[in-house]
PDB file of C-alpha atoms in Angstrom:
ATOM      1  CA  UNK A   1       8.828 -23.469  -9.887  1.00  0.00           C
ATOM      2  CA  UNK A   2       8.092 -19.668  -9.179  1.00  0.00           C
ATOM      3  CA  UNK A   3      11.524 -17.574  -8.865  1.00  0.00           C
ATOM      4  CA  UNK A   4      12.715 -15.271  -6.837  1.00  0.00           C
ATOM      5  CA  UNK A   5      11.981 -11.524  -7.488  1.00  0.00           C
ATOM      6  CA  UNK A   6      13.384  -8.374  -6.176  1.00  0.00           C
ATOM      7  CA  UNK A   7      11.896  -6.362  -3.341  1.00  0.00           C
ATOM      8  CA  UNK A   8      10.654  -3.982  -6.171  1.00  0.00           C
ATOM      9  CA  UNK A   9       9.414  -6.492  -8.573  1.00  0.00           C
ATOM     10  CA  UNK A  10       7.555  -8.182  -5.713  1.00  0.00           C
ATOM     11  CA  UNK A  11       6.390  -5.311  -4.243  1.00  0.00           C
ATOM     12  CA  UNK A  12       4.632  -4.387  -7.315  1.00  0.00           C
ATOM     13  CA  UNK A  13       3.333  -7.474  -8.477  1.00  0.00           C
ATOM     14  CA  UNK A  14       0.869  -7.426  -5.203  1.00  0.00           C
ATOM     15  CA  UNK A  15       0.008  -4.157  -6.186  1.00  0.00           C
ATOM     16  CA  UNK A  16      -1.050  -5.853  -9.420  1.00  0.00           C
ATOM     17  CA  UNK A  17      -2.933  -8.258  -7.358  1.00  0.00           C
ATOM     18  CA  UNK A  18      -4.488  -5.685  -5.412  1.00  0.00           C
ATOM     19  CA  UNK A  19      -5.951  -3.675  -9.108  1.00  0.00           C
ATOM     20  CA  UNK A  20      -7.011  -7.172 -10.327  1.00  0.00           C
ATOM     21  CA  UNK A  21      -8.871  -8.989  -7.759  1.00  0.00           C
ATOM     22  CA  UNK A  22      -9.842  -5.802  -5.095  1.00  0.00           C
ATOM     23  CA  UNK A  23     -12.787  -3.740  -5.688  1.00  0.00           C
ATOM     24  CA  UNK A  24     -11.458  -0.086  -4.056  1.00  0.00           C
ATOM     25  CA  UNK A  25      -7.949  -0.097  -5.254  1.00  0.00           C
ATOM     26  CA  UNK A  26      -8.670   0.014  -9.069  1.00  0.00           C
ATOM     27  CA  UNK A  27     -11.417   2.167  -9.157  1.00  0.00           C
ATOM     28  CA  UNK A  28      -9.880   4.671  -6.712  1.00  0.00           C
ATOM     29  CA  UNK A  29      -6.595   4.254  -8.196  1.00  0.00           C
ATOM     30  CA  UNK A  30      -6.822   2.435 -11.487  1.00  0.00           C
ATOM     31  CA  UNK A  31      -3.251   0.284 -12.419  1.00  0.00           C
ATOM     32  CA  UNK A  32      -2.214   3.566 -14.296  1.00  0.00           C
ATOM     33  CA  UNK A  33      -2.459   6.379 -11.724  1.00  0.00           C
ATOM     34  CA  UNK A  34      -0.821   4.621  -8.586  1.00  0.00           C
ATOM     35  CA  UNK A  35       2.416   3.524  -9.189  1.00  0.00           C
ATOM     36  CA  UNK A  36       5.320   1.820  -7.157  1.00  0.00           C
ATOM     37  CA  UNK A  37       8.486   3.668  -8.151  1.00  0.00           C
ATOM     38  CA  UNK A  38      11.001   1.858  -5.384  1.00  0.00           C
ATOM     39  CA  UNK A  39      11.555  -0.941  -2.936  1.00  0.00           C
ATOM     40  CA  UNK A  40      13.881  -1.863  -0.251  1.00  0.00           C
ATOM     41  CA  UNK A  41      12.986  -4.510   2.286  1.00  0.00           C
ATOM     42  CA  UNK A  42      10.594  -2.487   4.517  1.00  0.00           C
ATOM     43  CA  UNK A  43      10.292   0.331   2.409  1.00  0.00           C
ATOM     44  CA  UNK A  44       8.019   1.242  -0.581  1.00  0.00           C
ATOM     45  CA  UNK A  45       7.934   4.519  -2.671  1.00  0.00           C
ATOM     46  CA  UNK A  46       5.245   5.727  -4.602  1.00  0.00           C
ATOM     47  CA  UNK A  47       3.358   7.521  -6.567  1.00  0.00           C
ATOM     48  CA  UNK A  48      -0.034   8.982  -7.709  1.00  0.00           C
ATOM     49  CA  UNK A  49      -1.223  11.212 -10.759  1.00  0.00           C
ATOM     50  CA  UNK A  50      -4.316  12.958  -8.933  1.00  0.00           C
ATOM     51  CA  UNK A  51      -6.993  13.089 -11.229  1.00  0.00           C
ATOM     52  CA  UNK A  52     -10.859  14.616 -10.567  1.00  0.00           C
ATOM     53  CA  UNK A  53     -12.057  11.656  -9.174  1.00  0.00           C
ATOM     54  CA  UNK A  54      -9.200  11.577  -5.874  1.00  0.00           C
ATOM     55  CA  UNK A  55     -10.611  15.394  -5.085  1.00  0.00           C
ATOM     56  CA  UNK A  56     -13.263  17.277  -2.702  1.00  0.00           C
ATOM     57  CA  UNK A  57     -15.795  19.689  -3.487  1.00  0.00           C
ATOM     58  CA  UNK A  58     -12.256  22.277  -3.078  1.00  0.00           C
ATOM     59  CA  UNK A  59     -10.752  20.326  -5.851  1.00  0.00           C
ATOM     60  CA  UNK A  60      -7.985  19.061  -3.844  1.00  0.00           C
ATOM     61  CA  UNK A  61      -7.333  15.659  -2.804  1.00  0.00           C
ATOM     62  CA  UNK A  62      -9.806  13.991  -0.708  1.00  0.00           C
ATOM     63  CA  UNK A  63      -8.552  13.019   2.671  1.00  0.00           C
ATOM     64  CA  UNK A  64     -10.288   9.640   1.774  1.00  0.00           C
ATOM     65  CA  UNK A  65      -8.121   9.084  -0.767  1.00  0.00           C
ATOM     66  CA  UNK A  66      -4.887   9.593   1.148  1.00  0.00           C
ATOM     67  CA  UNK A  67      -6.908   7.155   3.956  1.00  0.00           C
ATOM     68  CA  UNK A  68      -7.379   4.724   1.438  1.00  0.00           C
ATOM     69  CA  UNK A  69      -3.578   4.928   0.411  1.00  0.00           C
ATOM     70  CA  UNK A  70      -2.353   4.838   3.755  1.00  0.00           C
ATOM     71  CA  UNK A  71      -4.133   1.272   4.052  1.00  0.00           C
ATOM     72  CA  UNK A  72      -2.546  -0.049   0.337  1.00  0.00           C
ATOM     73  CA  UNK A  73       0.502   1.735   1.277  1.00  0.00           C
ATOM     74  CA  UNK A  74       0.732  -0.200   4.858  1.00  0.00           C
ATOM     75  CA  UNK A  75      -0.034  -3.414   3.093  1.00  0.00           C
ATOM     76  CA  UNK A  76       2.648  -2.852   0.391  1.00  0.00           C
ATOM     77  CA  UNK A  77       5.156  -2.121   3.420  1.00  0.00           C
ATOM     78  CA  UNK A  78       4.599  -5.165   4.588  1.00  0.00           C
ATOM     79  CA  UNK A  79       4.945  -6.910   1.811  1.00  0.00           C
ATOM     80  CA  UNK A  80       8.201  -5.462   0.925  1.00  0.00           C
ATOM     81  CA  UNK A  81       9.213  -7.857   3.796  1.00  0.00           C
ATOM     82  CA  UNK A  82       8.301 -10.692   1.322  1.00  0.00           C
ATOM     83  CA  UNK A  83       5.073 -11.737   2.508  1.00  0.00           C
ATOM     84  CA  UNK A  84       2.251 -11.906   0.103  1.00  0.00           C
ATOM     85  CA  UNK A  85      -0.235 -12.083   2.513  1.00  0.00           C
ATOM     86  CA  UNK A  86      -0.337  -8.645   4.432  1.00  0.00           C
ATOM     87  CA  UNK A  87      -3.345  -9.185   7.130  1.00  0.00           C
ATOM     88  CA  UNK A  88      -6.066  -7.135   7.840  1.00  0.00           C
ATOM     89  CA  UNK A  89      -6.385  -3.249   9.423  1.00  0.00           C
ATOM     90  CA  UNK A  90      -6.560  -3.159  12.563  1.00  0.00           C
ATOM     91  CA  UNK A  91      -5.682   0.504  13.112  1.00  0.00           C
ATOM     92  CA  UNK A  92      -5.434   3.258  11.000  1.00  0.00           C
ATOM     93  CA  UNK A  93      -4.858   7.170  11.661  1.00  0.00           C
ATOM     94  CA  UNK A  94      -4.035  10.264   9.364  1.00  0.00           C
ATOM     95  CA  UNK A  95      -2.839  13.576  10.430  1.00  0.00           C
ATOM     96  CA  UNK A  96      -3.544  16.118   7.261  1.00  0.00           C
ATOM     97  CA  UNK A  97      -0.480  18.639   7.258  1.00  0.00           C
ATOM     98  CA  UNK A  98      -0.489  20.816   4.102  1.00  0.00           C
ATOM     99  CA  UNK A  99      -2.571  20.138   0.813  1.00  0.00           C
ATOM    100  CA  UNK A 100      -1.756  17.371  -1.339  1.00  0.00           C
ATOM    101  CA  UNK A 101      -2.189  18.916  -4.266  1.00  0.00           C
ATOM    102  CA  UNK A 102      -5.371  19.470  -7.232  1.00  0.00           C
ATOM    103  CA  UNK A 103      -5.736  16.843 -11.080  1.00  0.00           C
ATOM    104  CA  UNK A 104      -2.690  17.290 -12.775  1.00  0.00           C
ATOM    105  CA  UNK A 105      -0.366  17.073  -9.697  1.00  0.00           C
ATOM    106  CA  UNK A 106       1.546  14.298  -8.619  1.00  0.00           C
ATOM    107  CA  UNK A 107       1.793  12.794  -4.874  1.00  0.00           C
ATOM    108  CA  UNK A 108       4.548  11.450  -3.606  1.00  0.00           C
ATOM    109  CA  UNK A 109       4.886   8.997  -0.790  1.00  0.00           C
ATOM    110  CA  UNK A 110       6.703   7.042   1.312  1.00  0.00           C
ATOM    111  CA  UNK A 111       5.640   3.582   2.998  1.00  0.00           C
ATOM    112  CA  UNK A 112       7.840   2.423   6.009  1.00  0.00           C
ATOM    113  CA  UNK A 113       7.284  -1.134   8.013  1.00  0.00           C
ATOM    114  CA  UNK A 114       8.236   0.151  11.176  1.00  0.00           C
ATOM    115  CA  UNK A 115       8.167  -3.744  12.753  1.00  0.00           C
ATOM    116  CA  UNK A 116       6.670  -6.841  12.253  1.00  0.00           C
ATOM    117  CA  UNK A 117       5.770  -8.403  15.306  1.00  0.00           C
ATOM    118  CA  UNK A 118       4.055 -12.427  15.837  1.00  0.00           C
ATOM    119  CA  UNK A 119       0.787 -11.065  15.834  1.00  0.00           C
ATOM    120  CA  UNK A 120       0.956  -7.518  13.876  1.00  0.00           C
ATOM    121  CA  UNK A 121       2.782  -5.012  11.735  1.00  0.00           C
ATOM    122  CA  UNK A 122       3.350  -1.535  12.531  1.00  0.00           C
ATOM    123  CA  UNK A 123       3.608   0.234   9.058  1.00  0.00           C
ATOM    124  CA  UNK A 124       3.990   4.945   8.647  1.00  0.00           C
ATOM    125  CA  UNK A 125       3.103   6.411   5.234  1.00  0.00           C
ATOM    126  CA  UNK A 126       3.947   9.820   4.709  1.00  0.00           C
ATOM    127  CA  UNK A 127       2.914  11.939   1.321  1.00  0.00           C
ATOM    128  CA  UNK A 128       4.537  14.785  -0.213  1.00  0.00           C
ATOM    129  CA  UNK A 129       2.614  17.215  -2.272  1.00  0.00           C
ATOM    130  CA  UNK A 130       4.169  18.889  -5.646  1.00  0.00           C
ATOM    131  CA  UNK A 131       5.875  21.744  -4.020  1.00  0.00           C
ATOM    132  CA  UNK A 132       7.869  18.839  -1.472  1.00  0.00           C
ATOM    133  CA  UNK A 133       5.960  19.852   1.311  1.00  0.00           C
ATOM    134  CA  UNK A 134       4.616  16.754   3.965  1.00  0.00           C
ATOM    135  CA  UNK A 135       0.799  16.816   3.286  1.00  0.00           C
ATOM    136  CA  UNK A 136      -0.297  14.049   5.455  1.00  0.00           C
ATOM    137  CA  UNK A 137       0.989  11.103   7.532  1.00  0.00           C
ATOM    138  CA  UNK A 138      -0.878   8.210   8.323  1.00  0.00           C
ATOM    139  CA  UNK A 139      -0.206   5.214  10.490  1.00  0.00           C
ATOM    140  CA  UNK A 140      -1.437   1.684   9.310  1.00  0.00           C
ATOM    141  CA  UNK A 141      -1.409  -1.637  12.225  1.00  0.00           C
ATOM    142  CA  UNK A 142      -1.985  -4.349  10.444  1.00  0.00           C
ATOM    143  CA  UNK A 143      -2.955  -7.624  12.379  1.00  0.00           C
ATOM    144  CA  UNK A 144      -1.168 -11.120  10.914  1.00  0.00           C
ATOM    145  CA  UNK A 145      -2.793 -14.151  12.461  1.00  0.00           C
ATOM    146  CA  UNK A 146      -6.005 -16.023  12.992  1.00  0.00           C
ATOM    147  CA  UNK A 147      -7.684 -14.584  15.699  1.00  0.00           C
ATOM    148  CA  UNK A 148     -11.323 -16.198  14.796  1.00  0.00           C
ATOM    149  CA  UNK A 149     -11.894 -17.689  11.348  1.00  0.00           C
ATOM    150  CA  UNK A 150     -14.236 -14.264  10.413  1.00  0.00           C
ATOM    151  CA  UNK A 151     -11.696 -11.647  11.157  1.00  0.00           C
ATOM    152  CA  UNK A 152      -8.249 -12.260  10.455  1.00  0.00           C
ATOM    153  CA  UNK A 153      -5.841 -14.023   8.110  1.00  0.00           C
ATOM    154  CA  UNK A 154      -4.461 -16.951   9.188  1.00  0.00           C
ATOM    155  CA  UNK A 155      -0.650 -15.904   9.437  1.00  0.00           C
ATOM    156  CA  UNK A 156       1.341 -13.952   6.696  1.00  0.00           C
ATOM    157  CA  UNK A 157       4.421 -15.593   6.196  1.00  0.00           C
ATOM    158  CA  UNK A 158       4.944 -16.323   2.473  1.00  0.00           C
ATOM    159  CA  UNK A 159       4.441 -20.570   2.007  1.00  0.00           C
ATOM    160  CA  UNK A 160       6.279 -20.028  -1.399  1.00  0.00           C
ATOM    161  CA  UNK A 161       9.513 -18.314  -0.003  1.00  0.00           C
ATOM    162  CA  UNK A 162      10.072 -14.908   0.512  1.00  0.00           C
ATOM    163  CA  UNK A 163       9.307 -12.884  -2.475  1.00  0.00           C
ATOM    164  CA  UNK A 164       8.257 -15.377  -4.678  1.00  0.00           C
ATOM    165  CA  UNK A 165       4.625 -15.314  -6.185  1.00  0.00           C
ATOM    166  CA  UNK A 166       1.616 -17.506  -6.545  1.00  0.00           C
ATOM    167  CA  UNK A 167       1.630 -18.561  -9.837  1.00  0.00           C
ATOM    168  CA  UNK A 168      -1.204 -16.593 -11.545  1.00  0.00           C
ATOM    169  CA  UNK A 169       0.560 -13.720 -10.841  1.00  0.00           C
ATOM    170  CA  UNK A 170       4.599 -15.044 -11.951  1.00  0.00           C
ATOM    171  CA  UNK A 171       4.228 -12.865 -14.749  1.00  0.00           C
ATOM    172  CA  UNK A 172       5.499  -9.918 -13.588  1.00  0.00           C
ATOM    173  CA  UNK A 173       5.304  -6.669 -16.630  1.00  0.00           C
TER     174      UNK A 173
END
């Protein structure tokens, strides 16, 4: 029988799951760049080394790659609730405050479920550039249950228990 794991442990063992069986995640973020450095039930902290391949032609970070983060980083905020299964987008938005910084820097950020609801989850990521300044913040709805059998996953609550694994994945690093 699977255990039990911490919110962190948890949390980071779907972000495993996410580099091993998505096809964006690991080559936009590869297992070694994005990391999950903290977990609290409904709250993830992360972060990522930005290398040449996050930037624009300016050689700062893409504002696709923060997009792309705010979606992980809404799943992984709803997952720090336990659930393995974190839906599908629904809704996602990005306001771009300062720059978030050129290879070599680190990003920091911030993943909040702001409520989880019967039909969808209402996640905020916020990023923090190298000098602490907020360079973006990006909103994330995620929907939760079956609407049609093409769109949606059929509910999110964890059939294993809350923040326990499926198997392939019970070995956590």
């Amino acid at each position: 029988m699977a255990k039990r794991l911490s919110p962190l442990a948890f949390t980071q063992t779907v972000v495993k799951s996410f580099m091993a069986q998505s096809g964006l995640e690991p080559r936009l973020l590869g297992a070694s760049r994005f990391r999950v450095t903290g977990a609290a039930k409904g709250k993830v902290d992360f972060e990522l080394d930005i290398h040449k391949d996050h930037t624009n032609r300016l050689n700062t970070i893409h504002g696709g790659t923060l997009a792309a983060i705010v979606d992980l980083g809404g799943s992984l905020a709803v997952s720090s609730h336990g659930r393995w299964k974190t839906g599908v987008s629904t809704d996602i938005n990005i306001s771009y405050l300062n720059p978030g910084g050129k290879p070599g820097d680190t990003l920091k950020g911030v993943a909040v479920c702001d409520k989880i609801g019967k039909t969808l989850a209402y996640t905020t990521v916020h990023f923090f550039n190298s000098k602490g300044q907020l360079a973006g913040r990006g909103s994330h709805t995620k929907g939760l249950h079956k609407v049609d059998e093409k769109r949606f996953v059929a509910g999110t609550d964890n059939e294993l228990g809350d923040f326990v694994v499926p198997e392939e994945f019970s070995e956590v690093d």
